[in-house]
Coordinates of C-alpha atoms and ligand atoms in Angstrom, one line a residue:
M122 CA 25.7 49.5 98.7
I123 CA 22.1 50.1 96.9
P124 CA 21.1 46.5 96.4
R125 CA 18.5 47.6 93.4
I126 CA 19.1 50.2 90.5
L127 CA 17.2 51.1 87.6
F128 CA 18.8 53.6 85.1
G129 CA 18.1 55.1 81.8
E130 CA 16.5 58.0 80.2
G131 CA 12.5 57.8 80.3
Q132 CA 12.7 55.2 83.2
F133 CA 10.9 57.5 85.5
D134 CA 7.7 55.9 83.5
N135 CA 8.3 52.7 85.2
L136 CA 8.4 54.1 88.5
G137 CA 5.2 52.1 89.3
K138 CA 6.3 48.6 88.4
F139 CA 9.8 49.1 90.0
I140 CA 8.1 49.9 93.2
R141 CA 6.2 46.4 93.2
E142 CA 9.3 44.6 92.2
I143 CA 10.8 46.3 95.4
V144 CA 7.9 45.7 97.9
P145 CA 4.5 43.8 97.5
R146 CA 1.7 46.0 98.2
N147 CA 0.1 45.5 101.7
T148 CA -0.9 48.7 102.8
Y149 CA -0.1 52.2 100.9
T150 CA 3.1 54.0 99.6
V151 CA 4.3 57.4 100.9
F152 CA 5.7 59.6 97.9
I153 CA 7.6 62.5 99.3
V154 CA 8.3 64.9 96.2
D155 CA 10.1 68.0 95.8
S156 CA 7.3 70.7 95.4
I157 CA 9.0 72.2 92.5
H158 CA 7.9 69.5 90.5
Q159 CA 4.7 71.1 90.3
Q160 CA 6.2 73.1 87.6
T161 CA 8.4 70.4 85.9
G162 CA 5.6 68.5 85.4
L163 CA 6.8 65.1 87.4
L164 CA 4.2 65.8 90.4
Q165 CA 1.6 64.9 87.9
K166 CA 3.3 61.6 86.6
I167 CA 3.6 60.2 90.2
P168 CA 2.1 56.7 89.8
S169 CA 0.0 57.1 93.1
V170 CA -3.1 54.8 93.8
D171 CA -5.9 54.4 96.1
D172 CA -5.1 55.8 99.3
D173 CA -1.3 56.3 98.8
V174 CA 0.1 59.5 100.5
L175 CA 1.5 62.3 98.4
I176 CA 3.6 64.8 100.3
E177 CA 4.9 68.0 98.6
A178 CA 8.2 69.2 100.4
D179 CA 9.2 72.6 100.0
V180 CA 13.2 72.6 100.0
S181 CA 13.2 76.3 98.5
K182 CA 13.6 78.1 101.8
H183 CA 15.9 75.9 103.8
E184 CA 17.2 72.6 103.9
P185 CA 15.8 70.0 106.0
K186 CA 15.5 70.3 109.8
T187 CA 14.9 67.6 112.5
S188 CA 11.5 69.5 112.9
D189 CA 10.5 68.8 109.4
I190 CA 11.2 64.9 109.8
D191 CA 9.3 65.2 112.8
S192 CA 6.0 66.9 111.6
I193 CA 5.9 64.7 108.2
R194 CA 6.2 61.5 110.5
D195 CA 3.5 62.6 112.8
R196 CA 1.5 63.6 109.9
I197 CA 1.7 60.2 108.3
L198 CA 1.1 58.6 111.7
Q199 CA -2.3 60.4 112.3
E200 CA -3.5 60.0 108.8
K201 CA -2.9 56.2 109.0
K202 CA -3.4 53.1 111.2
A203 CA -0.5 51.1 109.5
L204 CA 2.8 51.7 108.7
P205 CA 3.3 52.4 104.7
D206 CA 4.9 49.5 102.5
V207 CA 7.7 52.0 101.3
I208 CA 8.7 55.8 101.0
V209 CA 9.5 56.8 97.6
G210 CA 11.6 60.4 97.5
I211 CA 11.7 62.4 94.7
G212 CA 13.8 65.1 94.3
G213 CA 17.3 66.8 95.2
G214 CA 19.4 65.9 98.0
S215 CA 17.1 67.5 100.5
V216 CA 14.2 65.4 99.7
M217 CA 16.7 62.2 99.5
D218 CA 17.4 63.1 102.7
I219 CA 14.1 63.3 104.1
A220 CA 12.7 60.5 102.8
K221 CA 15.6 58.3 104.5
A222 CA 14.9 60.2 107.8
V223 CA 11.2 59.7 107.7
S224 CA 11.9 56.1 106.7
V225 CA 14.0 55.8 110.1
M226 CA 11.5 57.9 112.2
L227 CA 8.2 55.9 111.3
T228 CA 9.8 52.8 113.3
N229 CA 12.1 55.0 115.9
A230 CA 10.5 56.6 119.0
G231 CA 10.9 60.4 119.7
S232 CA 12.7 63.2 117.6
A233 CA 15.0 63.0 114.3
A234 CA 17.4 65.2 116.5
E235 CA 18.2 62.2 119.1
Y236 CA 19.5 60.2 116.0
Q237 CA 21.8 62.6 114.6
G238 CA 25.4 60.9 115.1
W239 CA 26.5 57.3 114.3
E240 CA 24.5 54.2 114.6
L241 CA 22.0 55.6 116.9
V242 CA 19.0 54.3 115.3
K243 CA 17.6 51.0 117.0
K244 CA 14.9 49.6 115.1
N245 CA 14.5 48.8 111.3
A246 CA 13.3 51.6 108.9
V247 CA 10.5 51.3 106.3
P248 CA 11.7 50.3 102.9
K249 CA 12.4 53.5 100.9
I250 CA 13.3 54.3 97.2
G251 CA 15.1 57.2 96.0
V252 CA 14.3 58.9 93.0
P253 CA 17.0 61.7 92.4
T254 CA 16.2 65.0 90.4
L255 CA 19.5 66.9 90.8
S256 CA 23.0 65.5 90.9
G257 CA 25.8 65.8 93.1
T258 CA 25.1 65.3 96.6
G259 CA 25.2 61.6 96.2
A260 CA 22.7 61.5 98.7
E261 CA 20.7 58.6 96.7
A262 CA 23.8 56.2 97.3
S263 CA 25.0 57.3 100.7
R264 CA 24.3 56.1 104.1
T265 CA 23.6 59.5 105.7
A266 CA 20.6 61.6 105.8
V267 CA 21.8 65.1 106.7
L268 CA 19.7 67.3 109.2
T269 CA 19.9 70.5 110.8
G270 CA 18.8 70.3 114.2
P271 CA 18.1 72.7 117.5
E272 CA 22.0 72.2 118.4
K273 CA 24.1 71.2 115.3
K274 CA 23.8 70.1 111.4
L275 CA 24.8 66.3 111.2
G276 CA 23.4 63.6 109.5
I277 CA 21.7 60.4 110.9
N278 CA 24.4 58.0 110.0
S279 CA 23.1 54.5 110.0
D280 CA 22.7 51.1 107.7
Q281 CA 18.9 52.1 108.2
S282 CA 19.3 55.3 106.3
I283 CA 20.1 54.1 103.0
F284 CA 17.8 53.4 100.1
D285 CA 16.7 49.8 99.3
A286 CA 16.5 50.8 95.7
V287 CA 17.3 53.8 93.4
L288 CA 15.7 54.6 90.0
M289 CA 17.8 57.2 88.0
D290 CA 16.4 58.9 85.1
P291 CA 18.8 61.6 83.4
L292 CA 16.3 63.4 81.7
L293 CA 15.0 64.5 85.2
I294 CA 17.9 66.6 86.2
K295 CA 17.7 68.6 82.8
T296 CA 15.3 71.4 84.4
V297 CA 17.6 72.2 87.1
P298 CA 18.6 75.9 87.1
K299 CA 22.1 76.5 86.0
E300 CA 23.4 78.0 89.5
Q301 CA 21.7 75.2 91.2
E302 CA 23.5 72.9 88.8
F303 CA 26.7 74.3 89.4
F304 CA 26.5 74.5 93.3
T305 CA 25.2 71.0 93.8
G306 CA 27.7 69.7 91.1
M307 CA 30.5 71.5 93.2
D308 CA 29.6 69.4 96.2
G309 CA 30.0 66.2 94.3
F310 CA 33.2 67.3 92.9
I311 CA 34.4 68.4 96.4
H312 CA 33.2 65.0 97.8
S313 CA 35.7 63.4 95.9
V314 CA 38.8 65.5 96.5
E315 CA 38.2 65.3 99.8
A316 CA 37.7 61.6 99.8
L317 CA 41.0 60.8 97.7
N318 CA 42.8 63.3 100.0
G319 CA 41.7 61.2 103.2
S320 CA 42.9 58.0 105.0
A321 CA 39.6 56.8 105.6
M322 CA 39.5 55.7 101.9
N323 CA 39.7 52.3 101.0
A324 CA 40.2 50.1 97.8
L325 CA 36.3 49.9 97.3
G326 CA 35.7 53.7 97.7
R327 CA 38.7 55.0 95.5
P328 CA 37.6 53.9 92.0
Y329 CA 34.4 55.5 92.6
A330 CA 35.7 58.7 93.8
E331 CA 38.1 58.7 90.6
K332 CA 35.2 58.5 88.2
S333 CA 33.0 60.9 90.1
K334 CA 35.6 63.6 90.1
E335 CA 36.4 62.9 86.5
A336 CA 32.4 63.2 85.4
F337 CA 32.0 66.3 87.3
E338 CA 35.0 67.8 85.7
K339 CA 33.9 66.7 82.4
F340 CA 30.6 68.4 82.8
F341 CA 31.8 71.7 84.0
L342 CA 35.3 71.9 82.1
K343 CA 34.1 69.9 78.8
E344 CA 30.4 69.3 77.8
K345 CA 27.4 68.3 79.6
D346 CA 26.7 64.9 79.8
Y347 CA 23.8 64.3 81.9
A348 CA 23.8 60.7 82.4
A349 CA 27.5 60.8 83.3
A350 CA 26.9 63.4 85.8
M351 CA 23.8 61.3 87.2
V352 CA 26.3 58.3 87.6
G353 CA 28.9 60.7 88.8
S354 CA 26.6 61.6 91.9
F355 CA 25.4 58.2 92.5
F356 CA 29.3 56.9 92.6
G357 CA 30.2 59.9 95.0
G358 CA 27.7 58.7 97.3
C359 CA 29.2 55.0 96.8
S360 CA 32.5 56.6 97.5
I361 CA 31.7 58.5 100.6
A362 CA 29.9 55.3 102.2
N363 CA 33.5 53.8 102.2
S364 CA 35.5 57.2 102.8
S365 CA 34.8 60.3 104.2
V366 CA 34.6 63.9 103.8
G367 CA 37.4 66.4 104.7
I368 CA 38.4 70.0 105.8
C369 CA 35.9 71.6 103.6
H370 CA 32.7 69.7 105.0
A371 CA 33.6 70.3 108.2
L372 CA 34.1 74.5 107.9
S373 CA 31.2 74.5 105.6
Y374 CA 28.7 73.0 108.2
G375 CA 29.5 76.1 110.3
I376 CA 29.1 78.4 107.3
S377 CA 25.7 76.7 106.9
W378 CA 24.3 76.6 110.2
V379 CA 25.2 80.0 111.4
L380 CA 24.8 82.1 108.6
G381 CA 22.0 79.6 106.5
F382 CA 24.0 79.3 103.2
R383 CA 22.7 76.4 101.3
H384 CA 25.1 73.2 101.3
G385 CA 26.6 73.8 97.7
V386 CA 27.0 77.4 98.1
A387 CA 28.5 76.9 101.7
N388 CA 30.9 74.2 100.2
S389 CA 32.1 76.7 97.5
I390 CA 32.7 79.5 99.7
V391 CA 34.8 77.3 102.0
F392 CA 36.6 75.6 99.1
N393 CA 37.8 78.6 97.3
Q394 CA 39.9 79.3 100.3
L395 CA 41.6 75.8 101.0
E396 CA 44.4 75.8 98.3
E397 CA 47.1 75.1 100.9
F398 CA 45.0 71.6 101.6
Y399 CA 43.6 70.8 98.0
G400 CA 46.3 72.4 96.0
D401 CA 45.5 71.9 92.4
D402 CA 41.9 70.8 92.7
V403 CA 41.2 74.3 94.2
L404 CA 42.6 75.6 91.4
K405 CA 40.6 73.4 88.9
F406 CA 37.4 74.4 90.6
Q407 CA 38.2 78.1 90.4
K408 CA 38.4 77.2 86.7
M409 CA 35.0 76.2 86.5
V410 CA 33.7 78.8 88.6
K411 CA 35.0 81.5 86.1
R412 CA 33.8 79.2 83.0
H413 CA 30.1 79.1 84.3
N414 CA 30.0 83.2 85.5
I415 CA 29.3 81.8 89.0
C416 CA 29.5 84.2 91.9
I417 CA 30.7 82.8 95.0
P418 CA 29.5 85.2 98.0
A419 CA 32.0 87.2 99.4
N420 CA 33.1 88.6 102.7
V421 CA 30.0 86.3 104.4
T422 CA 31.6 86.1 107.7
K423 CA 32.6 90.2 108.4
D424 CA 29.6 90.5 110.6
V425 CA 29.8 87.7 112.6
T426 CA 29.9 88.1 116.3
P427 CA 32.7 86.4 118.6
E428 CA 29.7 84.1 120.2
Q429 CA 28.9 83.0 116.4
M430 CA 32.8 82.4 115.6
A431 CA 32.6 80.2 118.6
K432 CA 29.8 78.4 117.3
M433 CA 31.1 77.7 113.6
I434 CA 34.5 76.4 115.2
E435 CA 32.6 74.2 117.5
M436 CA 30.7 72.6 114.5
T437 CA 33.9 72.0 112.6
Y438 CA 35.1 70.3 115.3
L439 CA 32.1 68.0 115.0
L440 CA 33.1 66.3 112.0
K441 CA 36.1 64.5 113.9
K442 CA 36.2 61.5 111.6
D443 CA 36.4 63.5 108.8
L444 CA 39.3 65.9 110.1
I445 CA 41.1 62.7 111.3
S446 CA 40.9 61.2 108.0
A447 CA 42.0 64.5 106.3
L448 CA 44.7 65.6 109.1
G449 CA 45.5 62.8 111.1
A450 CA 44.8 62.1 114.8
G451 CA 46.5 65.2 115.7
Y452 CA 44.2 67.3 113.8
R453 CA 43.7 69.7 116.4
D454 CA 47.4 70.7 116.4
I455 CA 47.2 71.8 112.6
L456 CA 43.6 73.1 112.7
T457 CA 43.7 75.0 115.9
P458 CA 40.5 77.1 117.0
E459 CA 42.9 80.5 115.6
K460 CA 43.6 78.6 112.4
I461 CA 39.7 77.9 111.8
E462 CA 39.0 81.5 112.6
R463 CA 41.6 82.8 110.1
L464 CA 40.1 80.6 107.6
Y465 CA 36.5 81.8 108.1
Q466 CA 37.6 85.4 108.2
K467 CA 38.9 85.0 104.5
M468 CA 35.3 83.8 103.5
Ligands
LIG63 P1 17.9 70.8 97.2 O1 17.7 69.3 97.0 O2 18.3 71.4 98.8 O3 17.6 71.2 96.0 C1 17.9 72.7 95.7 C2 17.0 73.3 95.0 O4 16.8 72.9 93.7 C3 15.6 73.3 95.4 O5 14.8 74.7 95.5 C4 14.6 72.4 94.7 O6 13.4 72.6 94.6 C5 15.2 72.5 93.2 N1 15.2 71.5 92.5 C6 15.6 69.9 92.7 N2 15.5 69.1 91.6 C7 15.5 70.0 90.8 C8 14.7 69.7 89.3 N3 14.6 68.7 88.9 N4 14.6 70.9 88.3 C9 14.4 72.1 88.7 N5 14.7 72.4 90.3 C10 14.9 71.4 91.0 O7 19.8 70.6 96.8 P2 20.9 69.7 96.7 O8 22.1 70.2 96.6 O9 20.8 68.4 95.9 O10 20.9 69.2 98.0 C11 21.3 69.8 99.2 C12 21.1 68.9 100.6 O11 21.7 67.7 100.8 C13 21.8 69.4 102.2 O12 20.8 69.5 102.8 C14 22.7 68.8 101.9 O13 23.4 69.1 103.3 C15 22.4 67.6 101.6 N6 23.4 66.4 101.5 C16 23.5 65.2 101.6 C17 24.6 64.4 101.6 C18 24.0 62.8 101.6 O14 25.0 61.8 101.4 N7 22.9 62.6 102.5 C19 25.3 64.7 100.7 C20 25.5 66.1 100.6 C21 24.6 66.9 100.8
LIG64 ZN1 28.6 67.6 100.5

């Protein structure tokens, strides 16, 4: 759980003060900011001083790779003799994950690719603060920093990859383009559906998932309450830290890794075909798609080669913990390689 939160419209103006409440100034601060914020005006409002480091991350082309993390880490260590006091990440799920992963990689040797998995981080990370500007992933609250590596898409999952503090200002998410808002929002909705239907869920995670799901349903089926969506995203992350995702995310990682679809889009492509597992919630999803005139990419797997299909099946099984939560220890008997292939062929 995130120990410190600052929430409310306009709180971004208090970021400088908030940072100092979390960590005293000894060396410098690293700000990692989504480069889109050149255009939204947020970049111009970053409270950087003296020799702070400001890194603009362009996440429009692809989601974070382990090589991106390594090069940001190398750049900071080449420029500076000491470690920063704190890393501040400002952006969507991609930048949240970059900030978390860089904080880990500043103190742990090697490549970020070596830490994709569970409990592989050895040394304490640099403190970090998250400032989300896009709601849905819950990356601002979760324990994972999702990265695409040379061999797999998988998060760094560790007590060192969770923010020390989060500043949430609902005004910051109002500039997100509508389609992006939808796909990232669906990621949040799907997290809760999967978490609530999985055996990994516990009594601490359940109320967070219920409230998160309700917030996204209201946002996309009734009225757009930005503050509620921001809280919904955060609660989704709190829930995932105490439960797990499920079949949709397992299949979606294969789609992203092999075909390059962004996470929210990949999840939507997959979830649309999972009525046999998630029933009414898939119908609810389809209602939201219709209401917002969203086009879900179709026939995306039609040109996939047998080698690519084998890789996608392999990627699906990597999310073993999540599949056990969704289907039990005998998940391979239900979700056989043939069944996975049949599902992919429908997408
Ligand atoms: P994103 O961060 O990749 O951003 C998508 C686009 O929205 C980018 O072009 C970005 O520049 C733009 N954007 C962000 N904020 C904006 C704003 N305020 N105004 C205008 N444009 C804005 O999208 P995302 O869906 O939030 O994150 C996806 C990533 O998060 C994936 O890499 C996924 O794997 C990861 N993820 C992580 C977790 C976790 O718990 N760590 C959970 C789910 C997904
Ligand atoms: Zn997700």
